Tab-separated table of C-alpha atoms and ligand atoms in Angstrom:
chain	number	residue	atom	x	y	z
A	232	MET	CA	6.445	-26.172	-4.690
A	233	LYS	CA	4.550	-28.294	-2.241
A	234	SER	CA	0.835	-27.682	-2.467
A	235	GLN	CA	-2.150	-28.868	-4.497
A	236	SER	CA	-3.404	-25.386	-5.311
A	237	LEU	CA	-1.307	-22.330	-6.076
A	238	ASN	CA	-3.525	-20.167	-3.877
A	239	SER	CA	-2.287	-21.906	-0.787
A	240	VAL	CA	1.383	-21.851	-1.741
A	241	GLU	CA	3.570	-19.882	0.636
A	242	LEU	CA	4.913	-17.162	-1.585
A	243	THR	CA	8.574	-17.282	-0.724
A	244	ARG	CA	11.131	-15.701	-3.042
A	245	ALA	CA	11.920	-19.150	-4.470
A	246	GLY	CA	8.209	-19.871	-4.979
A	247	ILE	CA	7.788	-16.575	-6.797
A	248	VAL	CA	10.749	-17.346	-9.035
A	249	ASP	CA	9.094	-20.690	-9.910
A	250	MET	CA	5.839	-18.972	-10.789
A	251	LEU	CA	7.641	-16.485	-12.968
A	252	SER	CA	9.508	-19.205	-14.810
A	253	THR	CA	8.698	-22.933	-14.523
A	254	VAL	CA	5.064	-23.229	-13.399
A	255	PRO	CA	2.868	-23.394	-16.536
A	256	ALA	CA	1.696	-19.883	-17.388
A	257	SER	CA	-1.943	-21.014	-17.686
A	258	VAL	CA	-1.857	-22.264	-14.084
A	259	VAL	CA	-0.440	-18.984	-12.785
A	260	TYR	CA	-3.009	-16.936	-14.727
A	261	ALA	CA	-5.949	-19.094	-13.612
A	262	SER	CA	-4.903	-18.859	-9.961
A	263	ALA	CA	-4.651	-15.078	-10.166
A	264	ASP	CA	-8.007	-14.899	-11.934
A	265	GLN	CA	-9.647	-16.919	-9.145
A	266	MET	CA	-7.961	-14.820	-6.500
A	267	ARG	CA	-9.122	-11.605	-8.187
A	268	GLN	CA	-12.698	-12.885	-8.324
A	269	ALA	CA	-12.652	-13.873	-4.653
A	270	ALA	CA	-11.026	-10.665	-3.424
A	271	VAL	CA	-12.436	-7.889	-5.629
A	272	GLY	CA	-15.151	-9.500	-7.759
A	273	SER	CA	-16.069	-8.928	-11.410
A	274	ASP	CA	-15.816	-5.157	-11.499
A	275	VAL	CA	-13.320	-3.459	-13.763
A	276	HIS	CA	-12.666	0.129	-12.707
A	277	LEU	CA	-11.982	2.661	-15.432
A	278	ARG	CA	-9.601	5.571	-14.908
A	279	GLY	CA	-9.431	8.380	-17.465
A	280	LEU	CA	-5.768	9.120	-18.203
A	281	ILE	CA	-4.730	12.627	-19.276
A	282	GLU	CA	-1.152	12.994	-20.514
A	283	PHE	CA	-0.849	16.728	-20.027
A	284	SER	CA	2.848	17.438	-20.731
A	285	ASN	CA	5.610	15.477	-22.448
A	286	ILE	CA	8.326	17.788	-21.134
A	287	CYS	CA	10.667	16.012	-18.731
A	288	ARG	CA	13.767	17.046	-16.801
A	289	ASN	CA	14.929	13.417	-16.583
A	290	ASN	CA	16.855	11.320	-19.037
A	291	CYS	CA	15.791	7.732	-18.307
A	292	LEU	CA	17.425	5.557	-20.930
A	293	TYR	CA	14.258	3.619	-21.752
A	294	CYS	CA	11.802	6.483	-22.108
A	295	GLY	CA	10.703	8.017	-25.410
A	296	ILE	CA	10.097	11.453	-23.875
A	297	ARG	CA	13.478	11.600	-22.094
A	298	ARG	CA	15.152	15.007	-22.061
A	299	GLY	CA	17.808	13.870	-24.545
A	300	ASN	CA	15.350	12.874	-27.269
A	301	HIS	CA	15.417	15.998	-29.436
A	302	ALA	CA	13.218	14.412	-32.097
A	303	VAL	CA	10.099	14.764	-29.918
A	304	GLU	CA	7.790	17.682	-30.506
A	305	ARG	CA	7.183	18.935	-26.975
A	306	TYR	CA	3.853	20.157	-25.583
A	307	ARG	CA	2.287	21.226	-22.348
A	308	MET	CA	-1.406	21.879	-21.884
A	309	ASP	CA	-2.496	25.080	-20.260
A	310	ASP	CA	-4.614	24.826	-17.138
A	311	ASP	CA	-7.958	25.521	-18.837
A	312	GLN	CA	-7.286	22.997	-21.587
A	313	LEU	CA	-6.409	20.347	-19.042
A	314	VAL	CA	-9.473	21.022	-16.888
A	315	ASP	CA	-11.694	20.992	-20.006
A	316	ILE	CA	-10.396	17.563	-21.006
A	317	ALA	CA	-11.025	16.332	-17.474
A	318	ARG	CA	-14.588	17.714	-17.624
A	319	ARG	CA	-15.288	15.911	-20.878
A	320	ALA	CA	-13.950	12.665	-19.396
A	321	VAL	CA	-16.194	13.098	-16.345
A	322	ASP	CA	-19.164	13.792	-18.651
A	323	MET	CA	-18.342	10.504	-20.397
A	324	GLY	CA	-18.721	8.726	-17.050
A	325	PHE	CA	-15.157	8.450	-15.723
A	326	GLN	CA	-15.071	8.658	-11.932
A	327	THR	CA	-11.316	8.733	-11.572
A	328	ILE	CA	-9.070	11.128	-13.457
A	329	VAL	CA	-5.338	10.397	-13.681
A	330	LEU	CA	-3.024	13.304	-14.491
A	331	GLN	CA	0.279	12.123	-15.910
A	332	SER	CA	3.275	13.999	-17.325
A	333	GLY	CA	7.024	14.046	-17.590
A	334	GLU	CA	8.729	15.702	-14.638
A	335	ASP	CA	7.800	19.218	-15.724
A	336	LEU	CA	8.325	21.848	-13.021
A	337	HIS	CA	6.427	24.442	-15.049
A	338	TYR	CA	3.539	22.949	-13.094
A	339	ASP	CA	4.712	24.214	-9.718
A	340	ALA	CA	2.842	23.464	-6.507
A	341	ASP	CA	0.507	26.465	-6.831
A	342	ARG	CA	-0.438	25.712	-10.412
A	343	MET	CA	-0.982	22.010	-9.670
A	344	CYS	CA	-3.077	22.803	-6.587
A	345	HIS	CA	-5.398	25.036	-8.612
A	346	ILE	CA	-5.797	22.339	-11.236
A	347	ILE	CA	-6.449	19.712	-8.547
A	348	GLU	CA	-9.091	21.898	-6.861
A	349	ARG	CA	-10.897	22.515	-10.143
A	350	ILE	CA	-11.001	18.824	-11.019
A	351	LYS	CA	-11.974	17.760	-7.499
A	352	ALA	CA	-14.944	20.146	-7.741
A	353	MET	CA	-16.285	17.652	-10.335
A	354	ASP	CA	-16.666	15.085	-7.530
A	355	VAL	CA	-14.290	12.432	-8.854
A	356	ALA	CA	-11.220	10.667	-7.496
A	357	LEU	CA	-7.951	12.225	-8.651
A	358	THR	CA	-4.657	10.433	-9.185
A	359	LEU	CA	-1.381	12.229	-9.836
A	360	SER	CA	1.522	10.666	-11.732
A	361	ILE	CA	4.018	13.479	-12.122
A	362	GLY	CA	7.148	12.003	-10.613
A	363	GLU	CA	9.482	13.042	-7.832
A	364	ARG	CA	8.713	16.232	-5.906
A	365	GLU	CA	9.489	17.827	-2.548
A	366	TYR	CA	7.588	16.708	0.550
A	367	ALA	CA	5.880	20.131	0.716
A	368	ASP	CA	4.529	19.684	-2.820
A	369	TYR	CA	3.131	16.242	-2.065
A	370	ARG	CA	1.552	17.675	1.105
A	371	ASP	CA	-0.001	20.621	-0.767
A	372	PHE	CA	-1.366	18.393	-3.538
A	373	ARG	CA	-2.940	16.171	-0.914
A	374	ASN	CA	-4.444	19.149	0.912
A	375	ALA	CA	-5.801	20.412	-2.398
A	376	GLY	CA	-7.690	17.127	-2.712
A	377	ALA	CA	-5.516	14.635	-4.634
A	378	ASP	CA	-6.521	11.132	-3.556
A	379	ARG	CA	-3.933	8.862	-5.146
A	380	TYR	CA	-0.364	9.030	-6.400
A	381	LEU	CA	1.202	6.717	-8.919
A	382	MET	CA	4.952	6.390	-9.320
A	383	ARG	CA	6.641	3.204	-10.371
A	384	ILE	CA	9.841	2.213	-8.610
A	385	GLU	CA	10.700	0.643	-12.018
A	386	THR	CA	13.123	-1.932	-10.509
A	387	THR	CA	14.523	-2.699	-7.071
A	388	ASP	CA	17.894	-3.652	-8.526
A	389	VAL	CA	19.594	-0.470	-7.353
A	390	ASP	CA	22.606	-0.769	-9.693
A	391	LEU	CA	20.336	-1.385	-12.666
A	392	TYR	CA	18.171	1.571	-11.664
A	393	HIS	CA	21.201	3.857	-11.541
A	394	ARG	CA	22.419	2.640	-14.933
A	395	LEU	CA	19.018	3.272	-16.505
A	396	ASN	CA	18.199	6.542	-14.728
A	397	PRO	CA	21.285	8.760	-14.912
A	398	GLY	CA	21.359	11.530	-12.318
A	399	MET	CA	18.547	9.956	-10.303
A	400	SER	CA	18.666	8.184	-6.958
A	401	TRP	CA	16.809	4.949	-6.232
A	402	GLN	CA	16.856	5.808	-2.528
A	403	HIS	CA	15.211	9.151	-3.227
A	404	ARG	CA	12.454	7.579	-5.315
A	405	HIS	CA	11.849	5.052	-2.546
A	406	GLU	CA	11.692	7.862	0.021
A	407	CYS	CA	9.178	9.727	-2.142
A	408	LEU	CA	6.937	6.645	-2.113
A	409	LEU	CA	7.156	6.508	1.687
A	410	MET	CA	6.248	10.224	1.942
A	411	ILE	CA	3.271	9.689	-0.358
A	412	ARG	CA	2.068	6.809	1.777
A	413	GLU	CA	2.581	8.765	5.005
A	414	LEU	CA	0.511	11.668	3.639
A	415	GLY	CA	-2.456	9.333	3.285
A	416	TYR	CA	-2.635	9.017	-0.474
A	417	GLU	CA	-3.605	5.694	-1.972
A	418	LEU	CA	-0.184	4.583	-3.099
A	419	GLY	CA	0.408	3.268	-6.600
A	420	SER	CA	3.731	1.939	-7.760
A	421	GLY	CA	5.018	-0.758	-10.056
A	422	ILE	CA	7.763	-1.935	-12.343
A	423	MET	CA	8.743	-2.667	-15.900
A	424	VAL	CA	9.715	-6.210	-16.840
A	425	GLY	CA	12.277	-7.136	-19.451
A	426	LEU	CA	14.711	-4.323	-18.701
A	427	PRO	CA	18.208	-5.076	-20.007
A	428	GLY	CA	20.130	-6.923	-17.293
A	429	GLN	CA	17.045	-7.548	-15.130
A	430	THR	CA	16.802	-11.091	-13.744
A	431	ILE	CA	13.828	-13.199	-12.694
A	432	GLU	CA	15.191	-13.112	-9.138
A	433	SER	CA	15.207	-9.328	-9.192
A	434	ILE	CA	11.590	-9.275	-10.410
A	435	ALA	CA	10.736	-11.541	-7.445
A	436	ASP	CA	12.426	-8.960	-5.186
A	437	ASP	CA	10.416	-6.186	-6.865
A	438	LEU	CA	7.168	-7.980	-6.052
A	439	LEU	CA	8.218	-8.484	-2.436
A	440	TYR	CA	9.170	-4.794	-2.249
A	441	LEU	CA	5.739	-3.698	-3.531
A	442	LYS	CA	4.148	-5.944	-0.935
A	443	ASP	CA	6.433	-4.612	1.756
A	444	ILE	CA	5.680	-0.923	1.132
A	445	GLY	CA	1.981	-1.793	1.046
A	446	VAL	CA	0.924	-0.520	-2.362
A	447	ASP	CA	-2.787	0.032	-2.963
A	448	MET	CA	-2.226	-0.251	-6.688
A	449	ALA	CA	0.490	-1.949	-8.741
A	450	GLY	CA	1.135	-1.255	-12.420
A	451	ILE	CA	3.278	-3.820	-14.202
A	452	GLY	CA	4.179	-3.474	-17.844
A	453	PRO	CA	6.675	-4.817	-20.350
A	454	PHE	CA	9.613	-2.602	-21.278
A	455	ILE	CA	9.261	-1.778	-25.002
A	456	PRO	CA	12.410	-0.351	-26.633
A	457	HIS	CA	11.961	3.062	-28.224
A	458	PRO	CA	14.001	3.632	-31.410
A	459	ALA	CA	15.103	7.145	-30.404
A	460	THR	CA	16.601	6.059	-27.059
A	461	PRO	CA	19.915	4.464	-26.070
A	462	LEU	CA	18.053	1.182	-25.489
A	463	ALA	CA	16.719	1.055	-29.049
A	464	HIS	CA	18.408	-2.257	-29.819
A	465	GLU	CA	17.579	-4.077	-26.613
A	466	GLN	CA	15.122	-6.955	-26.635
A	467	GLY	CA	12.386	-5.663	-24.411
A	468	GLY	CA	10.001	-7.601	-22.201
A	469	THR	CA	7.581	-10.285	-23.304
A	470	LEU	CA	3.854	-10.205	-22.733
A	471	GLU	CA	4.115	-13.567	-21.001
A	472	LEU	CA	6.597	-12.389	-18.397
A	473	ALA	CA	4.592	-9.202	-17.800
A	474	LEU	CA	1.386	-11.224	-17.327
A	475	ARG	CA	3.065	-13.733	-15.039
A	476	THR	CA	4.517	-10.932	-12.922
A	477	MET	CA	1.152	-9.200	-12.703
A	478	ALA	CA	-0.573	-12.484	-11.803
A	479	VAL	CA	1.881	-13.179	-8.992
A	480	MET	CA	1.307	-9.638	-7.710
A	481	ARG	CA	-2.394	-10.527	-7.411
A	482	LEU	CA	-1.529	-13.663	-5.441
A	483	LEU	CA	0.727	-11.667	-3.101
A	484	LEU	CA	-1.720	-8.776	-2.578
A	485	PRO	CA	-5.184	-10.213	-3.318
A	486	ASP	CA	-7.333	-7.102	-2.909
A	487	ILE	CA	-5.294	-4.265	-4.446
A	488	ASN	CA	-6.054	-2.518	-7.725
A	489	ILE	CA	-4.064	-3.856	-10.664
A	490	PRO	CA	-4.355	-2.293	-14.115
A	491	ALA	CA	-4.253	-4.117	-17.407
A	492	THR	CA	-1.535	-1.870	-18.803
A	493	THR	CA	-1.515	-0.137	-22.162
A	494	ALA	CA	1.972	-1.482	-22.882
A	495	MET	CA	0.585	-5.040	-22.690
A	496	GLU	CA	-1.920	-4.252	-25.429
A	497	SER	CA	0.828	-2.613	-27.465
A	498	LEU	CA	2.514	-6.045	-27.619
A	499	HIS	CA	-0.661	-8.007	-28.406
A	500	PRO	CA	-4.093	-6.868	-29.673
A	501	LYS	CA	-5.766	-8.694	-26.787
A	502	GLY	CA	-3.158	-7.790	-24.185
A	503	ARG	CA	-5.501	-5.961	-21.844
A	504	ILE	CA	-8.190	-8.646	-22.010
A	505	MET	CA	-5.575	-11.305	-21.309
A	506	ALA	CA	-4.457	-9.220	-18.321
A	507	LEU	CA	-8.044	-8.870	-17.044
A	508	GLN	CA	-8.224	-12.677	-17.119
A	509	ALA	CA	-4.927	-13.069	-15.270
A	510	GLY	CA	-5.489	-10.889	-12.210
A	511	ALA	CA	-6.122	-7.312	-13.391
A	512	ASN	CA	-9.208	-5.312	-12.351
A	513	VAL	CA	-8.502	-1.797	-13.673
A	514	VAL	CA	-8.130	-0.230	-17.133
A	515	MET	CA	-6.861	3.279	-17.773
A	516	PRO	CA	-8.203	4.435	-21.138
A	517	ASN	CA	-6.422	7.432	-22.584
A	518	VAL	CA	-8.703	10.488	-22.573
A	519	THR	CA	-6.039	12.876	-23.865
A	520	GLU	CA	-7.352	14.640	-26.948
A	521	GLY	CA	-6.018	15.313	-30.444
A	522	GLU	CA	-2.358	15.485	-31.427
A	523	TYR	CA	-1.129	15.109	-27.871
A	524	ARG	CA	-1.927	11.396	-27.873
A	525	ARG	CA	0.697	10.804	-30.537
A	526	LEU	CA	3.285	13.072	-28.954
A	527	TYR	CA	3.267	11.283	-25.595
A	528	GLU	CA	5.206	8.409	-27.112
A	529	LEU	CA	6.906	6.538	-24.283
A	530	TYR	CA	7.449	3.529	-26.547
A	531	PRO	CA	6.601	2.657	-30.149
A	532	GLY	CA	3.326	1.020	-31.137
A	533	LYS	CA	1.407	2.715	-28.328
A	534	ILE	CA	-2.239	1.860	-28.917
A	535	CYS	CA	-5.130	4.200	-29.641
A	536	VAL	CA	-2.996	7.211	-30.636
A	537	ASN	CA	-5.370	8.008	-33.509
A	538	ASP	CA	-8.586	7.364	-31.579
A	539	THR	CA	-10.857	9.708	-29.683
A	540	PRO	CA	-11.572	9.393	-25.958
A	541	LEU	CA	-15.165	8.393	-26.700
A	542	HIS	CA	-14.042	5.679	-29.110
A	543	CYS	CA	-11.673	4.273	-26.472
A	544	ARG	CA	-14.297	4.385	-23.748
A	545	THR	CA	-16.813	2.540	-25.939
A	546	CYS	CA	-14.270	0.018	-27.225
A	547	ILE	CA	-12.928	-0.967	-23.844
A	548	GLY	CA	-16.451	-1.089	-22.366
A	549	LEU	CA	-17.495	-3.621	-25.002
A	550	LYS	CA	-14.350	-5.682	-24.506
A	551	ILE	CA	-14.924	-5.820	-20.750
A	552	GLN	CA	-18.533	-6.933	-21.205
A	553	SER	CA	-17.515	-9.531	-23.799
A	554	ILE	CA	-15.612	-11.459	-21.116
A	555	GLY	CA	-18.513	-11.318	-18.653
A	556	ARG	CA	-17.100	-8.584	-16.459
A	557	THR	CA	-18.835	-5.441	-15.221
A	558	ILE	CA	-17.770	-1.795	-15.248
A	559	GLY	CA	-17.163	-0.710	-11.662
A	560	GLN	CA	-19.358	2.049	-10.245
A	561	GLY	CA	-18.031	4.628	-7.804
A	562	TRP	CA	-14.414	5.627	-7.277
A	563	GLY	CA	-13.107	2.073	-7.000
A	564	GLY	CA	-10.498	2.749	-4.349
A	565	HIS	CA	-8.518	-0.009	-2.654
A	566	GLY	CA	-10.553	-1.776	0.001
A	567	THR	CA	-13.974	-0.626	-1.186
A	568	HIS	CA	-15.136	-3.904	-2.703
A	569	LYS	CA	-17.852	-5.730	-0.804
A	570	ASN	CA	-15.763	-8.917	-0.571
A	571	ASN	CA	-13.020	-6.950	1.108
A	572	ILE	CA	-11.990	-8.350	4.450
A	573	HIS	CA	-10.817	-4.946	5.710
A	574	GLN	CA	-14.297	-3.436	5.629
B	605	SAM	N1	7.180	11.122	-14.890
B	605	SAM	C1	6.319	10.286	-14.142
B	605	SAM	C2	7.082	9.211	-13.404
B	605	SAM	O1	8.293	9.096	-13.562
B	605	SAM	O2	6.477	8.509	-12.600
B	605	SAM	C3	5.218	9.645	-14.979
B	605	SAM	C4	5.477	9.444	-16.435
B	605	SAM	S1	6.530	8.074	-16.837
B	605	SAM	C5	6.746	8.295	-18.559
B	605	SAM	C6	5.374	6.702	-16.727
B	605	SAM	C7	5.930	5.305	-16.843
B	605	SAM	O3	6.161	4.967	-18.198
B	605	SAM	C8	7.254	5.031	-16.191
B	605	SAM	O4	7.092	4.847	-14.815
B	605	SAM	C9	7.735	3.785	-16.923
B	605	SAM	O5	7.501	2.611	-16.166
B	605	SAM	C10	6.899	3.765	-18.204
B	605	SAM	N2	7.744	3.735	-19.408
B	605	SAM	C11	8.636	4.648	-19.813
B	605	SAM	N3	9.291	4.240	-20.920
B	605	SAM	C12	8.807	3.018	-21.229
B	605	SAM	C13	9.109	2.048	-22.246
B	605	SAM	N4	10.039	2.273	-23.160
B	605	SAM	N5	8.419	0.876	-22.234
B	605	SAM	C14	7.451	0.654	-21.311
B	605	SAM	N6	7.135	1.518	-20.324
B	605	SAM	C15	7.814	2.686	-20.277
B	606	FES	FE1	-8.699	2.660	-27.521
B	606	FES	FE2	-9.741	0.268	-27.892
B	606	FES	S1	-9.132	1.147	-26.041
B	606	FES	S2	-9.430	1.798	-29.386
């Protein structure tokens, strides 16, 4: 590394590897924090996350709701229930609703479009995170009003991806992300860190990939082994590596939206606050209600499973204010901050 300040370092693959490994973590975090302040300011945008079905056709080795986990009690919300939860979240002040589920084709294009139209009538931004679909579905969801789509590429190590995601194709997932971008959604993607067999070099490649496809949002979280999956006895990712990776993402793409992920807080009680001070500017409180919160168990120790949406909204609001940050007003899309050079 050849410069006085990390912000002016040319972020080559080798430079990224250094920041993920040898540069002191506090230096990487502070640089990302400065970059976040300069590019998107103090605002933290809140997104209300509804986990509406834990039924999934896939069998990803790391995931607690994989098809092969027969110990999970499965649920799917009906349309009215889902729209009601969204309405309560909007009444609480959320201006973005995120609908997430396993890959559950019960929600076909027609059903999803009706749900999207009903939520969009509440005048909020809508993000979908429901996995891989046909081009026509993505097009119909967009025409129905969906604004954003979130689907992590998980890793760009294609062999690793195929080992972890049996029956799935990395190329297909990549092509889905390109379709989503072409259809004019705000594109969200991201990765897990600490996957078994993943190297620091491959994480550097992941970050360059996310930059290359031009994500508007990047979610980076530690892999946390779930006891009822084939990866139960793996080590999992550390909070430090997840934070470093997220911080370098901020340095590579200064003005995008980056969430402080729930998985980070599941590893450390202050995980999300640490993330907000190392480059993040978004939090996605869970607004799913009742029993469903517990049943959407992607990994053990998931936070807030016994809390109510209102409790979570209040709690995270206080935490954000306690570090001198402000709750973002408006939809908080990529490129809407006043410091943004693209405006
Ligand atoms: N089915 C949709 C999809 O594939 O995009 C959305 C739901 S999926 C469960 C959401 C994300 O959870 C995945 O992209 C993955 O990164 C994360 N996830 C799954 N299992 C995890 C684990 N054991 N530890 C940490 N994150 C996990
Ligand atoms: Fe749920 Fe704090 S965010 S209790």
